Amino acid sequence: MKEKVKRDSQAETKKRIQIVLKILVGLILLALLCIAGYIIYMQANYYRIEDHAKLEVRNNPKQTLRTGEAYTAVTYNIGFGAYGPDYSFFMDTGEMADGTETAGEYGKAVSRESVERNTAGAAKELEKLRADFLLLQEVDVEADRSYHVNQAEELKDKFADYGNVFANNFHSAYLFYPFSDPHGAVEAGLLNFTRYQIAEAERRSYPVDNSFVTKFTDLDRCFAVMRLPVENGRELVLINSHMSAYDEGGKIRLQQLELLNSVMEEEYQAGNYVIVGGDFNHALGEAVAEGFPSKQRFPAWVSILTQEEMAKGISIVRAENELEVPTCRGADIPYTKGVNFTTVVDGFLVSENVKAEAENIDTDFGYSDHNPVMLRFELEK
């Protein structure tokens, strides 16, 4: 009798183990199906915007540029309204001076309220500068990461007396990463404002990393080219550029620079005036690469752009206060002045027929991980 009970018990235990194993196998298969389905979903929704796509100019002003007159332009990466001083971003990593590794926390903004606050704060900084041209990067239209705040429309309302041009450079399906705070789906891009007439505008596609994972997480990098008539029959070719940031070895950024250089040189040789503003994701010169106090080591994401790499007739405009005010902070940790690595990656390139000087505007990174840069310029006769 005891032997029968023992056999029955062993059979029952074996049956239970088989059930558990079947459940585990089923769960693994379900997980694999979910992963495969997600990959198919991401691939099905991935595309690159065509090169030379025409851009719509809205509320186009009538006023034409003149030679010999003073104008101003500002470039500002507003960081999709997420980067208040307490914010760190999951894709950013670094090291403290003692070798301690650091990594950002958030995949999206902390809250909708923080996005509204930072977007409004950035707009106020721009309003104070009263520039003729505004070149903005990382402006969300519809995105989970910014809680669906339409920053583009809010800024258009703030600067309703300007003409505006928008170029999409980030259009991703739902990015379910980081798992604790997914970045989500994003529609965002470059937003430009002008007080002067634009004859036409187009979107130029930068080369990007098309490797399997990176192509889903990086931007559809581009630059917006705006052609503004000048009274002497020439054109001001005004460009808003946002180059790659996460590019190990700098191969993609080198290809992007080659394309930008070719466009700038061609336009200058044709007799036009050329101004490029934006976030270059390169330190603009060796002096600013490590020119600011920090308790962090020099990060791997920083490349250096030198004058020697510029096309013939094109110059980097060095801000008069370039060693006093940085334009970008490391976002691997929340911001504390003198602790985070900071450098200058935002600014302007101009052709030799443009007289220009620049100033880095100190917001102490109050509303973004970037500071604005102001350009004062004249088109030479």
GROMACS .gro file of C-alpha atoms in nm, residues 66-223:
model
  158
   66ARG     CA    1   1.982   9.438  -4.792
   67THR     CA    2   2.361   9.451  -4.796
   68GLY     CA    3   2.545   9.657  -4.536
   69GLU     CA    4   2.268   9.634  -4.276
   70ALA     CA    5   2.290   9.469  -3.932
   71TYR     CA    6   2.092   9.150  -3.872
   72THR     CA    7   2.077   8.892  -3.595
   73ALA     CA    8   2.022   8.515  -3.581
   74VAL     CA    9   1.994   8.274  -3.289
   75THR     CA   10   2.046   7.898  -3.275
   76TYR     CA   11   1.900   7.706  -2.980
   77ASN     CA   12   1.851   7.334  -2.917
   78ILE     CA   13   1.552   7.329  -2.679
   79GLY     CA   14   1.588   6.958  -2.597
   80PHE     CA   15   1.217   6.873  -2.650
   81GLY     CA   16   1.136   7.061  -2.329
   82ALA     CA   17   1.274   6.787  -2.107
   83TYR     CA   18   1.612   6.911  -1.993
   84GLY     CA   19   1.560   7.114  -1.679
   85PRO     CA   20   1.859   7.125  -1.442
   86ASP     CA   21   1.743   6.808  -1.262
   87TYR     CA   22   1.713   6.603  -1.580
   88SER     CA   23   1.941   6.328  -1.713
   89PHE     CA   24   1.888   6.127  -2.032
   90PHE     CA   25   1.916   5.749  -2.059
   91MET     CA   26   2.136   5.750  -2.372
   92ASP     CA   27   2.402   5.971  -2.212
   93THR     CA   28   2.690   5.812  -2.022
   94GLY     CA   29   3.010   5.946  -1.871
   95GLU     CA   30   3.266   5.922  -1.594
   96MET     CA   31   3.343   6.129  -1.290
   97ALA     CA   32   3.702   6.238  -1.234
   98ASP     CA   33   3.757   5.945  -0.996
   99GLY     CA   34   3.648   5.696  -1.263
  100THR     CA   35   3.294   5.639  -1.134
  101GLU     CA   36   3.072   5.562  -1.432
  102THR     CA   37   2.756   5.766  -1.479
  103ALA     CA   38   2.440   5.714  -1.686
  104GLY     CA   39   2.126   5.918  -1.741
  105GLU     CA   40   1.797   5.814  -1.586
  106TYR     CA   41   1.499   5.920  -1.796
  107GLY     CA   42   1.363   5.810  -2.133
  108LYS     CA   43   1.113   6.092  -2.157
  109ALA     CA   44   1.052   6.420  -1.977
  110VAL     CA   45   0.976   6.406  -1.606
  111SER     CA   46   0.621   6.539  -1.653
  112ARG     CA   47   0.396   6.734  -1.889
  113GLU     CA   48   0.428   7.031  -1.654
  114SER     CA   49   0.806   7.030  -1.688
  115VAL     CA   50   0.776   7.027  -2.068
  116GLU     CA   51   0.537   7.322  -2.061
  117ARG     CA   52   0.762   7.509  -1.818
  118ASN     CA   53   1.083   7.450  -2.013
  119THR     CA   54   0.922   7.528  -2.350
  120ALA     CA   55   0.783   7.855  -2.213
  121GLY     CA   56   1.118   7.936  -2.054
  122ALA     CA   57   1.306   7.878  -2.379
  123ALA     CA   58   1.054   8.098  -2.562
  124LYS     CA   59   1.110   8.381  -2.312
  125GLU     CA   60   1.486   8.361  -2.364
  126LEU     CA   61   1.429   8.385  -2.740
  127GLU     CA   62   1.187   8.676  -2.701
  128LYS     CA   63   1.448   8.871  -2.504
  129LEU     CA   64   1.697   8.836  -2.788
  130ARG     CA   65   1.454   8.977  -3.050
  131ALA     CA   66   1.653   8.819  -3.335
  132ASP     CA   67   1.564   8.839  -3.703
  133PHE     CA   68   1.613   8.464  -3.748
  134LEU     CA   69   1.559   8.176  -3.506
  135LEU     CA   70   1.704   7.832  -3.578
  136LEU     CA   71   1.571   7.576  -3.330
  137GLN     CA   72   1.645   7.205  -3.286
  138GLU     CA   73   1.466   6.919  -3.103
  139VAL     CA   74   1.119   7.073  -3.129
  140ASP     CA   75   0.846   6.813  -3.075
  141VAL     CA   76   0.522   6.810  -3.270
  142GLU     CA   77   0.366   6.489  -3.138
  143ALA     CA   78   0.567   6.272  -2.902
  144ASP     CA   79   0.528   6.045  -2.602
  145ARG     CA   80   0.859   6.174  -2.464
  146SER     CA   81   0.713   6.526  -2.426
  147TYR     CA   82   0.363   6.413  -2.319
  148HIS     CA   83   0.216   6.520  -2.653
  149VAL     CA   84   0.285   6.889  -2.599
  150ASN     CA   85   0.293   7.041  -2.949
  151GLN     CA   86   0.596   7.262  -2.898
  152ALA     CA   87   0.607   7.362  -3.264
  153GLU     CA   88   0.256   7.512  -3.250
  154GLU     CA   89   0.317   7.676  -2.913
  155LEU     CA   90   0.630   7.846  -3.048
  156LYS     CA   91   0.454   7.948  -3.370
  157ASP     CA   92   0.191   8.119  -3.156
  158LYS     CA   93   0.464   8.297  -2.958
  159PHE     CA   94   0.635   8.419  -3.276
  160ALA     CA   95   0.327   8.476  -3.489
  161ASP     CA   96   0.479   8.781  -3.660
  162TYR     CA   97   0.757   8.565  -3.810
  163GLY     CA   98   0.749   8.339  -4.111
  164ASN     CA   99   0.823   7.977  -4.022
  165VAL     CA  100   0.960   7.660  -4.180
  166PHE     CA  101   0.961   7.314  -4.021
  167ALA     CA  102   1.180   7.017  -4.121
  168ASN     CA  103   1.111   6.674  -3.968
  169ASN     CA  104   1.421   6.492  -3.848
  170PHE     CA  105   1.280   6.241  -3.599
  171HIS     CA  106   0.982   6.018  -3.684
  172SER     CA  107   1.000   5.697  -3.486
  173ALA     CA  108   0.751   5.424  -3.404
  174TYR     CA  109   0.705   5.343  -3.035
  175LEU     CA  110   1.048   5.286  -2.878
  176PHE     CA  111   0.984   5.056  -2.582
  177TYR     CA  112   1.313   5.153  -2.414
  178PRO     CA  113   1.429   5.209  -2.149
  179PHE     CA  114   1.181   4.956  -2.009
  180SER     CA  115   1.132   5.159  -1.692
  181ASP     CA  116   1.051   5.482  -1.881
  182PRO     CA  117   1.001   5.419  -2.256
  183HIS     CA  118   1.096   5.695  -2.498
  184GLY     CA  119   0.785   5.618  -2.704
  185ALA     CA  120   0.683   5.742  -3.049
  186VAL     CA  121   0.821   6.075  -3.173
  187GLU     CA  122   0.755   6.336  -3.441
  188ALA     CA  123   1.002   6.622  -3.407
  189GLY     CA  124   1.239   6.841  -3.601
  190LEU     CA  125   1.400   7.172  -3.687
  191LEU     CA  126   1.183   7.482  -3.652
  192ASN     CA  127   1.292   7.807  -3.817
  193PHE     CA  128   1.157   8.160  -3.783
  194THR     CA  129   1.234   8.456  -4.009
  195ARG     CA  130   1.140   8.823  -4.041
  196TYR     CA  131   1.253   8.822  -4.405
  197GLN     CA  132   1.119   8.664  -4.720
  198ILE     CA  133   1.214   8.307  -4.809
  199ALA     CA  134   1.211   8.230  -5.181
  200GLU     CA  135   1.219   7.854  -5.125
  201ALA     CA  136   1.323   7.595  -4.869
  202GLU     CA  137   1.425   7.230  -4.884
  203ARG     CA  138   1.524   6.948  -4.656
  204ARG     CA  139   1.864   6.786  -4.714
  205SER     CA  140   1.915   6.438  -4.572
  206TYR     CA  141   2.238   6.368  -4.386
  207PRO     CA  142   2.400   6.024  -4.404
  208VAL     CA  143   2.301   5.824  -4.094
  209ASP     CA  144   2.393   5.496  -3.928
  210ASN     CA  145   2.167   5.231  -4.084
  211SER     CA  146   2.278   4.944  -3.858
  212PHE     CA  147   1.988   4.734  -3.732
  213VAL     CA  148   1.936   4.879  -3.383
  214THR     CA  149   2.078   5.230  -3.427
  215LYS     CA  150   1.854   5.319  -3.720
  216PHE     CA  151   1.550   5.288  -3.490
  217THR     CA  152   1.692   5.499  -3.208
  218ASP     CA  153   1.883   5.777  -3.386
  219LEU     CA  154   1.728   6.073  -3.566
  220ASP     CA  155   1.663   6.098  -3.940
  221ARG     CA  156   1.935   6.362  -3.945
  222CYS     CA  157   1.899   6.651  -4.185
  223PHE     CA  158   1.959   7.021  -4.243
   0.00000   0.00000   0.00000
